[in-house]
PDB file of N, CA and C and ligand atoms in Angstrom:
ATOM      1  N   MET A   6     -27.885  12.830 -18.202  1.00  0.00           N
ATOM      2  CA  MET A   6     -27.094  11.615 -18.303  1.00  0.00           C
ATOM      3  C   MET A   6     -26.183  11.432 -17.104  1.00  0.00           C
ATOM      4  N   SER A   7     -25.810  12.542 -16.482  1.00  0.00           N
ATOM      5  CA  SER A   7     -24.863  12.419 -15.368  1.00  0.00           C
ATOM      6  C   SER A   7     -25.604  12.393 -14.041  1.00  0.00           C
ATOM      7  N   ASP A   8     -25.978  11.219 -13.631  1.00  0.00           N
ATOM      8  CA  ASP A   8     -26.680  11.070 -12.368  1.00  0.00           C
ATOM      9  C   ASP A   8     -25.733  10.876 -11.188  1.00  0.00           C
ATOM     10  N   PHE A   9     -24.457  10.678 -11.502  1.00  0.00           N
ATOM     11  CA  PHE A   9     -23.505  10.403 -10.431  1.00  0.00           C
ATOM     12  C   PHE A   9     -23.170  11.659  -9.635  1.00  0.00           C
ATOM     13  N   PRO A  10     -23.241  11.579  -8.317  1.00  0.00           N
ATOM     14  CA  PRO A  10     -22.917  12.736  -7.474  1.00  0.00           C
ATOM     15  C   PRO A  10     -21.413  12.904  -7.318  1.00  0.00           C
ATOM     16  N   THR A  11     -20.758  13.238  -8.407  1.00  0.00           N
ATOM     17  CA  THR A  11     -19.308  13.342  -8.361  1.00  0.00           C
ATOM     18  C   THR A  11     -18.861  14.584  -7.614  1.00  0.00           C
ATOM     19  N   ALA A  12     -19.585  15.685  -7.807  1.00  0.00           N
ATOM     20  CA  ALA A  12     -19.195  16.916  -7.127  1.00  0.00           C
ATOM     21  C   ALA A  12     -19.532  16.823  -5.642  1.00  0.00           C
ATOM     22  N   GLY A  13     -18.661  17.306  -4.822  1.00  0.00           N
ATOM     23  CA  GLY A  13     -18.914  17.313  -3.389  1.00  0.00           C
ATOM     24  C   GLY A  13     -18.753  15.956  -2.753  1.00  0.00           C
ATOM     25  N   ASP A  14     -18.016  15.070  -3.368  1.00  0.00           N
ATOM     26  CA  ASP A  14     -17.756  13.753  -2.802  1.00  0.00           C
ATOM     27  C   ASP A  14     -16.255  13.488  -2.838  1.00  0.00           C
ATOM     28  N   PRO A  15     -15.533  14.197  -1.990  1.00  0.00           N
ATOM     29  CA  PRO A  15     -14.062  14.158  -2.090  1.00  0.00           C
ATOM     30  C   PRO A  15     -13.468  12.813  -1.716  1.00  0.00           C
ATOM     31  N   SER A  16     -14.199  11.997  -0.977  1.00  0.00           N
ATOM     32  CA  SER A  16     -13.618  10.741  -0.517  1.00  0.00           C
ATOM     33  C   SER A  16     -13.535   9.709  -1.640  1.00  0.00           C
ATOM     34  N   TYR A  17     -14.324   9.904  -2.701  1.00  0.00           N
ATOM     35  CA  TYR A  17     -14.291   8.924  -3.778  1.00  0.00           C
ATOM     36  C   TYR A  17     -14.018   9.581  -5.120  1.00  0.00           C
ATOM     37  N   SER A  18     -13.029  10.440  -5.128  1.00  0.00           N
ATOM     38  CA  SER A  18     -12.712  11.120  -6.374  1.00  0.00           C
ATOM     39  C   SER A  18     -11.708  10.339  -7.213  1.00  0.00           C
ATOM     40  N   ASP A  19     -11.111   9.328  -6.639  1.00  0.00           N
ATOM     41  CA  ASP A  19     -10.120   8.548  -7.374  1.00  0.00           C
ATOM     42  C   ASP A  19     -10.836   7.537  -8.273  1.00  0.00           C
ATOM     43  N   PRO A  20     -10.763   7.702  -9.567  1.00  0.00           N
ATOM     44  CA  PRO A  20     -11.467   6.778 -10.468  1.00  0.00           C
ATOM     45  C   PRO A  20     -10.855   5.387 -10.462  1.00  0.00           C
ATOM     46  N   ASP A  21      -9.678   5.258  -9.891  1.00  0.00           N
ATOM     47  CA  ASP A  21      -8.994   3.966  -9.884  1.00  0.00           C
ATOM     48  C   ASP A  21      -9.611   2.980  -8.906  1.00  0.00           C
ATOM     49  N   THR A  22     -10.374   3.470  -7.942  1.00  0.00           N
ATOM     50  CA  THR A  22     -10.921   2.576  -6.932  1.00  0.00           C
ATOM     51  C   THR A  22     -12.008   1.682  -7.511  1.00  0.00           C
ATOM     52  N   LEU A  23     -12.762   2.194  -8.488  1.00  0.00           N
ATOM     53  CA  LEU A  23     -13.843   1.440  -9.120  1.00  0.00           C
ATOM     54  C   LEU A  23     -14.838   0.910  -8.091  1.00  0.00           C
ATOM     55  N   GLY A  24     -14.863   1.533  -6.925  1.00  0.00           N
ATOM     56  CA  GLY A  24     -15.808   1.125  -5.897  1.00  0.00           C
ATOM     57  C   GLY A  24     -15.467  -0.192  -5.243  1.00  0.00           C
ATOM     58  N   ALA A  25     -14.300  -0.737  -5.530  1.00  0.00           N
ATOM     59  CA  ALA A  25     -13.958  -2.058  -5.034  1.00  0.00           C
ATOM     60  C   ALA A  25     -13.327  -2.017  -3.648  1.00  0.00           C
ATOM     61  N   ILE A  26     -12.838  -0.860  -3.252  1.00  0.00           N
ATOM     62  CA  ILE A  26     -12.105  -0.784  -1.996  1.00  0.00           C
ATOM     63  C   ILE A  26     -12.909   0.027  -0.991  1.00  0.00           C
ATOM     64  N   PRO A  27     -13.415  -0.625   0.049  1.00  0.00           N
ATOM     65  CA  PRO A  27     -14.178   0.087   1.063  1.00  0.00           C
ATOM     66  C   PRO A  27     -13.266   0.998   1.869  1.00  0.00           C
ATOM     67  N   PRO A  28     -13.834   2.037   2.475  1.00  0.00           N
ATOM     68  CA  PRO A  28     -13.022   2.980   3.234  1.00  0.00           C
ATOM     69  C   PRO A  28     -12.419   2.366   4.483  1.00  0.00           C
ATOM     70  N   VAL A  29     -13.044   1.379   5.052  1.00  0.00           N
ATOM     71  CA  VAL A  29     -12.484   0.701   6.214  1.00  0.00           C
ATOM     72  C   VAL A  29     -12.110  -0.713   5.796  1.00  0.00           C
ATOM     73  N   VAL A  30     -10.850  -1.029   5.949  1.00  0.00           N
ATOM     74  CA  VAL A  30     -10.358  -2.320   5.493  1.00  0.00           C
ATOM     75  C   VAL A  30      -9.862  -3.108   6.689  1.00  0.00           C
ATOM     76  N   SER A  31     -10.410  -4.294   6.879  1.00  0.00           N
ATOM     77  CA  SER A  31      -9.990  -5.100   8.015  1.00  0.00           C
ATOM     78  C   SER A  31      -8.834  -6.021   7.657  1.00  0.00           C
ATOM     79  N   VAL A  32      -8.735  -6.366   6.384  1.00  0.00           N
ATOM     80  CA  VAL A  32      -7.645  -7.220   5.948  1.00  0.00           C
ATOM     81  C   VAL A  32      -6.487  -6.339   5.493  1.00  0.00           C
ATOM     82  N   THR A  33      -5.322  -6.668   5.977  1.00  0.00           N
ATOM     83  CA  THR A  33      -4.154  -5.959   5.506  1.00  0.00           C
ATOM     84  C   THR A  33      -3.256  -6.921   4.737  1.00  0.00           C
ATOM     85  N   TYR A  34      -2.399  -6.328   3.960  1.00  0.00           N
ATOM     86  CA  TYR A  34      -1.553  -7.137   3.112  1.00  0.00           C
ATOM     87  C   TYR A  34      -0.096  -7.015   3.530  1.00  0.00           C
ATOM     88  N   CYS A  35       0.629  -8.059   3.224  1.00  0.00           N
ATOM     89  CA  CYS A  35       2.056  -8.051   3.502  1.00  0.00           C
ATOM     90  C   CYS A  35       2.735  -7.040   2.587  1.00  0.00           C
ATOM     91  N   ALA A  36       3.535  -6.179   3.168  1.00  0.00           N
ATOM     92  CA  ALA A  36       4.197  -5.146   2.382  1.00  0.00           C
ATOM     93  C   ALA A  36       5.303  -5.709   1.501  1.00  0.00           C
ATOM     94  N   ASP A  37       5.688  -6.919   1.779  1.00  0.00           N
ATOM     95  CA  ASP A  37       6.789  -7.513   1.016  1.00  0.00           C
ATOM     96  C   ASP A  37       6.290  -8.379  -0.130  1.00  0.00           C
ATOM     97  N   CYS A  38       5.387  -9.323   0.156  1.00  0.00           N
ATOM     98  CA  CYS A  38       4.960 -10.270  -0.880  1.00  0.00           C
ATOM     99  C   CYS A  38       3.566  -9.957  -1.415  1.00  0.00           C
ATOM    100  N   GLY A  39       2.822  -9.114  -0.730  1.00  0.00           N
ATOM    101  CA  GLY A  39       1.512  -8.709  -1.224  1.00  0.00           C
ATOM    102  C   GLY A  39       0.395  -9.677  -0.875  1.00  0.00           C
ATOM    103  N   ALA A  40       0.704 -10.778  -0.221  1.00  0.00           N
ATOM    104  CA  ALA A  40      -0.346 -11.710   0.179  1.00  0.00           C
ATOM    105  C   ALA A  40      -1.039 -11.196   1.430  1.00  0.00           C
ATOM    106  N   SER A  41      -2.174 -11.798   1.773  1.00  0.00           N
ATOM    107  CA  SER A  41      -2.879 -11.403   2.971  1.00  0.00           C
ATOM    108  C   SER A  41      -1.989 -11.575   4.197  1.00  0.00           C
ATOM    109  N   ALA A  42      -1.918 -10.538   4.997  1.00  0.00           N
ATOM    110  CA  ALA A  42      -1.050 -10.586   6.167  1.00  0.00           C
ATOM    111  C   ALA A  42      -1.570 -11.552   7.222  1.00  0.00           C
ATOM    112  N   ASN A  43      -2.859 -11.887   7.124  1.00  0.00           N
ATOM    113  CA  ASN A  43      -3.450 -12.796   8.099  1.00  0.00           C
ATOM    114  C   ASN A  43      -3.247 -14.254   7.730  1.00  0.00           C
ATOM    115  N   ARG A  44      -2.762 -14.489   6.540  1.00  0.00           N
ATOM    116  CA  ARG A  44      -2.655 -15.862   6.064  1.00  0.00           C
ATOM    117  C   ARG A  44      -1.190 -16.272   5.979  1.00  0.00           C
ATOM    118  N   GLY A  45      -0.860 -17.344   6.643  1.00  0.00           N
ATOM    119  CA  GLY A  45       0.509 -17.828   6.599  1.00  0.00           C
ATOM    120  C   GLY A  45       1.425 -16.969   7.447  1.00  0.00           C
ATOM    121  N   SER A  46       2.642 -17.348   7.469  1.00  0.00           N
ATOM    122  CA  SER A  46       3.616 -16.576   8.221  1.00  0.00           C
ATOM    123  C   SER A  46       4.456 -15.759   7.250  1.00  0.00           C
ATOM    124  N   HIS A  47       4.776 -14.581   7.672  1.00  0.00           N
ATOM    125  CA  HIS A  47       5.564 -13.694   6.828  1.00  0.00           C
ATOM    126  C   HIS A  47       6.889 -13.387   7.515  1.00  0.00           C
ATOM    127  N   ILE A  48       7.446 -14.406   8.108  1.00  0.00           N
ATOM    128  CA  ILE A  48       8.689 -14.204   8.848  1.00  0.00           C
ATOM    129  C   ILE A  48       9.804 -13.744   7.911  1.00  0.00           C
ATOM    130  N   ALA A  49       9.918 -14.417   6.778  1.00  0.00           N
ATOM    131  CA  ALA A  49      10.953 -14.024   5.820  1.00  0.00           C
ATOM    132  C   ALA A  49      10.679 -12.629   5.273  1.00  0.00           C
ATOM    133  N   CYS A  50       9.388 -12.332   5.100  1.00  0.00           N
ATOM    134  CA  CYS A  50       9.019 -11.005   4.596  1.00  0.00           C
ATOM    135  C   CYS A  50       9.451  -9.922   5.576  1.00  0.00           C
ATOM    136  N   ARG A  51       9.214 -10.166   6.851  1.00  0.00           N
ATOM    137  CA  ARG A  51       9.595  -9.165   7.852  1.00  0.00           C
ATOM    138  C   ARG A  51      11.103  -8.949   7.864  1.00  0.00           C
ATOM    139  N   GLN A  52      11.808 -10.036   7.620  1.00  0.00           N
ATOM    140  CA  GLN A  52      13.268  -9.886   7.538  1.00  0.00           C
ATOM    141  C   GLN A  52      13.651  -9.064   6.315  1.00  0.00           C
ATOM    142  N   HIS A  53      12.948  -9.292   5.213  1.00  0.00           N
ATOM    143  CA  HIS A  53      13.201  -8.478   4.016  1.00  0.00           C
ATOM    144  C   HIS A  53      12.940  -7.007   4.307  1.00  0.00           C
ATOM    145  N   LEU A  54      11.839  -6.757   5.016  1.00  0.00           N
ATOM    146  CA  LEU A  54      11.427  -5.379   5.254  1.00  0.00           C
ATOM    147  C   LEU A  54      12.354  -4.635   6.212  1.00  0.00           C
ATOM    148  N   GLU A  55      13.206  -5.380   6.881  1.00  0.00           N
ATOM    149  CA  GLU A  55      14.195  -4.691   7.718  1.00  0.00           C
ATOM    150  C   GLU A  55      15.350  -4.159   6.891  1.00  0.00           C
ATOM    151  N   VAL A  56      15.522  -4.731   5.722  1.00  0.00           N
ATOM    152  CA  VAL A  56      16.654  -4.303   4.892  1.00  0.00           C
ATOM    153  C   VAL A  56      16.220  -3.749   3.539  1.00  0.00           C
ATOM    154  N   LEU A  57      14.932  -3.897   3.220  1.00  0.00           N
ATOM    155  CA  LEU A  57      14.434  -3.405   1.940  1.00  0.00           C
ATOM    156  C   LEU A  57      13.181  -2.571   2.156  1.00  0.00           C
ATOM    157  N   PRO A  58      12.926  -1.601   1.292  1.00  0.00           N
ATOM    158  CA  PRO A  58      11.661  -0.866   1.372  1.00  0.00           C
ATOM    159  C   PRO A  58      10.492  -1.797   1.053  1.00  0.00           C
ATOM    160  N   PRO A  59       9.286  -1.440   1.474  1.00  0.00           N
ATOM    161  CA  PRO A  59       8.124  -2.261   1.152  1.00  0.00           C
ATOM    162  C   PRO A  59       7.821  -2.232  -0.340  1.00  0.00           C
ATOM    163  N   THR A  60       7.154  -3.251  -0.812  1.00  0.00           N
ATOM    164  CA  THR A  60       6.780  -3.333  -2.223  1.00  0.00           C
ATOM    165  C   THR A  60       5.309  -3.017  -2.427  1.00  0.00           C
ATOM    166  N   TYR A  61       4.463  -3.425  -1.472  1.00  0.00           N
ATOM    167  CA  TYR A  61       3.022  -3.270  -1.615  1.00  0.00           C
ATOM    168  C   TYR A  61       2.441  -2.444  -0.477  1.00  0.00           C
ATOM    169  N   CYS A  62       1.394  -1.698  -0.809  1.00  0.00           N
ATOM    170  CA  CYS A  62       0.638  -0.997   0.216  1.00  0.00           C
ATOM    171  C   CYS A  62      -0.060  -2.031   1.079  1.00  0.00           C
ATOM    172  N   THR A  63       0.060  -1.899   2.407  1.00  0.00           N
ATOM    173  CA  THR A  63      -0.543  -2.880   3.299  1.00  0.00           C
ATOM    174  C   THR A  63      -2.057  -2.720   3.386  1.00  0.00           C
ATOM    175  N   THR A  64      -2.572  -1.619   2.904  1.00  0.00           N
ATOM    176  CA  THR A  64      -4.009  -1.377   2.977  1.00  0.00           C
ATOM    177  C   THR A  64      -4.728  -1.793   1.703  1.00  0.00           C
ATOM    178  N   CYS A  65      -4.144  -1.498   0.548  1.00  0.00           N
ATOM    179  CA  CYS A  65      -4.867  -1.749  -0.704  1.00  0.00           C
ATOM    180  C   CYS A  65      -4.103  -2.658  -1.659  1.00  0.00           C
ATOM    181  N   ARG A  66      -2.913  -3.044  -1.285  1.00  0.00           N
ATOM    182  CA  ARG A  66      -2.117  -3.973  -2.080  1.00  0.00           C
ATOM    183  C   ARG A  66      -1.627  -3.392  -3.403  1.00  0.00           C
ATOM    184  N   ARG A  67      -1.786  -2.098  -3.577  1.00  0.00           N
ATOM    185  CA  ARG A  67      -1.198  -1.492  -4.763  1.00  0.00           C
ATOM    186  C   ARG A  67       0.313  -1.575  -4.670  1.00  0.00           C
ATOM    187  N   GLN A  68       0.948  -1.660  -5.812  1.00  0.00           N
ATOM    188  CA  GLN A  68       2.402  -1.645  -5.797  1.00  0.00           C
ATOM    189  C   GLN A  68       2.860  -0.215  -5.533  1.00  0.00           C
ATOM    190  N   LEU A  69       3.791  -0.091  -4.620  1.00  0.00           N
ATOM    191  CA  LEU A  69       4.256   1.227  -4.208  1.00  0.00           C
ATOM    192  C   LEU A  69       5.349   1.731  -5.135  1.00  0.00           C
ATOM    193  N   THR A  70       5.385   3.041  -5.268  1.00  0.00           N
ATOM    194  CA  THR A  70       6.490   3.676  -5.956  1.00  0.00           C
ATOM    195  C   THR A  70       7.534   4.021  -4.905  1.00  0.00           C
ATOM    196  N   VAL A  71       8.677   3.405  -4.992  1.00  0.00           N
ATOM    197  CA  VAL A  71       9.687   3.565  -3.952  1.00  0.00           C
ATOM    198  C   VAL A  71      10.857   4.395  -4.465  1.00  0.00           C
ATOM    199  N   GLU A  72      11.192   5.403  -3.682  1.00  0.00           N
ATOM    200  CA  GLU A  72      12.407   6.155  -3.938  1.00  0.00           C
ATOM    201  C   GLU A  72      13.285   6.023  -2.708  1.00  0.00           C
ATOM    202  N   SER A  73      14.530   5.744  -2.930  1.00  0.00           N
ATOM    203  CA  SER A  73      15.404   5.635  -1.774  1.00  0.00           C
ATOM    204  C   SER A  73      16.639   6.515  -1.942  1.00  0.00           C
ATOM    205  N   GLN A  74      17.049   7.049  -0.819  1.00  0.00           N
ATOM    206  CA  GLN A  74      18.262   7.854  -0.765  1.00  0.00           C
ATOM    207  C   GLN A  74      19.101   7.298   0.360  1.00  0.00           C
ATOM    208  N   GLY A  75      20.125   6.572   0.001  1.00  0.00           N
ATOM    209  CA  GLY A  75      20.902   5.915   1.035  1.00  0.00           C
ATOM    210  C   GLY A  75      20.043   4.898   1.746  1.00  0.00           C
ATOM    211  N   SER A  76      19.960   4.982   3.062  1.00  0.00           N
ATOM    212  CA  SER A  76      19.160   4.025   3.810  1.00  0.00           C
ATOM    213  C   SER A  76      17.731   4.527   4.028  1.00  0.00           C
ATOM    214  N   GLU A  77      17.455   5.762   3.608  1.00  0.00           N
ATOM    215  CA  GLU A  77      16.111   6.315   3.766  1.00  0.00           C
ATOM    216  C   GLU A  77      15.287   5.992   2.533  1.00  0.00           C
ATOM    217  N   TRP A  78      14.048   5.584   2.743  1.00  0.00           N
ATOM    218  CA  TRP A  78      13.183   5.349   1.592  1.00  0.00           C
ATOM    219  C   TRP A  78      11.834   6.021   1.777  1.00  0.00           C
ATOM    220  N   THR A  79      11.229   6.330   0.649  1.00  0.00           N
ATOM    221  CA  THR A  79       9.876   6.864   0.629  1.00  0.00           C
ATOM    222  C   THR A  79       9.062   5.996  -0.323  1.00  0.00           C
ATOM    223  N   ALA A  80       8.039   5.364   0.202  1.00  0.00           N
ATOM    224  CA  ALA A  80       7.179   4.517  -0.610  1.00  0.00           C
ATOM    225  C   ALA A  80       5.834   5.212  -0.751  1.00  0.00           C
ATOM    226  N   THR A  81       5.407   5.396  -1.988  1.00  0.00           N
ATOM    227  CA  THR A  81       4.185   6.140  -2.227  1.00  0.00           C
ATOM    228  C   THR A  81       3.103   5.240  -2.803  1.00  0.00           C
ATOM    229  N   CYS A  82       1.965   5.177  -2.104  1.00  0.00           N
ATOM    230  CA  CYS A  82       0.779   4.521  -2.640  1.00  0.00           C
ATOM    231  C   CYS A  82      -0.057   5.580  -3.327  1.00  0.00           C
ATOM    232  N   LYS A  83      -0.518   5.252  -4.518  1.00  0.00           N
ATOM    233  CA  LYS A  83      -1.320   6.193  -5.287  1.00  0.00           C
ATOM    234  C   LYS A  83      -2.559   6.619  -4.513  1.00  0.00           C
ATOM    235  N   LYS A  84      -3.041   5.744  -3.663  1.00  0.00           N
ATOM    236  CA  LYS A  84      -4.277   6.011  -2.935  1.00  0.00           C
ATOM    237  C   LYS A  84      -4.028   6.497  -1.505  1.00  0.00           C
ATOM    238  N   HIS A  85      -3.022   5.943  -0.858  1.00  0.00           N
ATOM    239  CA  HIS A  85      -2.843   6.201   0.564  1.00  0.00           C
ATOM    240  C   HIS A  85      -1.653   7.077   0.913  1.00  0.00           C
ATOM    241  N   GLY A  86      -0.956   7.563  -0.106  1.00  0.00           N
ATOM    242  CA  GLY A  86       0.095   8.525   0.170  1.00  0.00           C
ATOM    243  C   GLY A  86       1.418   7.888   0.560  1.00  0.00           C
ATOM    244  N   GLU A  87       2.238   8.723   1.169  1.00  0.00           N
ATOM    245  CA  GLU A  87       3.621   8.327   1.399  1.00  0.00           C
ATOM    246  C   GLU A  87       3.823   7.626   2.734  1.00  0.00           C
ATOM    247  N   THR A  88       4.739   6.676   2.711  1.00  0.00           N
ATOM    248  CA  THR A  88       5.260   6.091   3.922  1.00  0.00           C
ATOM    249  C   THR A  88       6.768   6.252   3.853  1.00  0.00           C
ATOM    250  N   THR A  89       7.357   6.669   4.942  1.00  0.00           N
ATOM    251  CA  THR A  89       8.800   6.798   4.935  1.00  0.00           C
ATOM    252  C   THR A  89       9.398   5.873   5.984  1.00  0.00           C
ATOM    253  N   GLY A  90      10.628   5.532   5.761  1.00  0.00           N
ATOM    254  CA  GLY A  90      11.316   4.682   6.717  1.00  0.00           C
ATOM    255  C   GLY A  90      12.774   4.595   6.334  1.00  0.00           C
ATOM    256  N   SER A  91      13.458   3.771   7.056  1.00  0.00           N
ATOM    257  CA  SER A  91      14.859   3.574   6.728  1.00  0.00           C
ATOM    258  C   SER A  91      15.207   2.105   6.920  1.00  0.00           C
ATOM    259  N   THR A  92      16.125   1.673   6.141  1.00  0.00           N
ATOM    260  CA  THR A  92      16.544   0.290   6.229  1.00  0.00           C
ATOM    261  C   THR A  92      17.755   0.185   7.151  1.00  0.00           C
ATOM    262  N   ALA A  93      17.810  -0.927   7.840  1.00  0.00           N
ATOM    263  CA  ALA A  93      18.944  -1.146   8.736  1.00  0.00           C
ATOM    264  C   ALA A  93      20.136  -1.553   7.886  1.00  0.00           C
ATOM    265  N   THR A  94      21.178  -0.801   8.032  1.00  0.00           N
ATOM    266  CA  THR A  94      22.350  -1.089   7.214  1.00  0.00           C
ATOM    267  C   THR A  94      23.463  -1.755   8.013  1.00  0.00           C
ATOM    268  N   SER A  95      23.294  -1.816   9.320  1.00  0.00           N
ATOM    269  CA  SER A  95      24.355  -2.396  10.119  1.00  0.00           C
ATOM    270  C   SER A  95      24.225  -3.915  10.160  1.00  0.00           C
TER     271      SER A  95
HETATM  272 ZN1   ZN B 107       4.726 -11.683   3.025  1.00  0.00          ZN
HETATM  273 ZN1   ZN B 108      -2.767   1.984  -0.594  1.00  0.00          ZN
END
């Protein structure tokens, strides 16, 4: 019954992908509003991102888990791992 080559396929072990997300992605998403980064202008979003941590993964559009300590933040995508940064407080 198990015809799927699950063993020895480390690149697709995440069951959450459902095969919908190719390994190479040409479209990226706005980290602030989650819309396609190629569509429209995200000027306000970029301003947000200077003072706020990102909300969405720019690669897969998953909502990030954000932890912040002071001006330092760590945003974690379930699929793509951590991104760290700091917000401008001045
Ligand atoms: Zn945006
Ligand atoms: Zn991601």
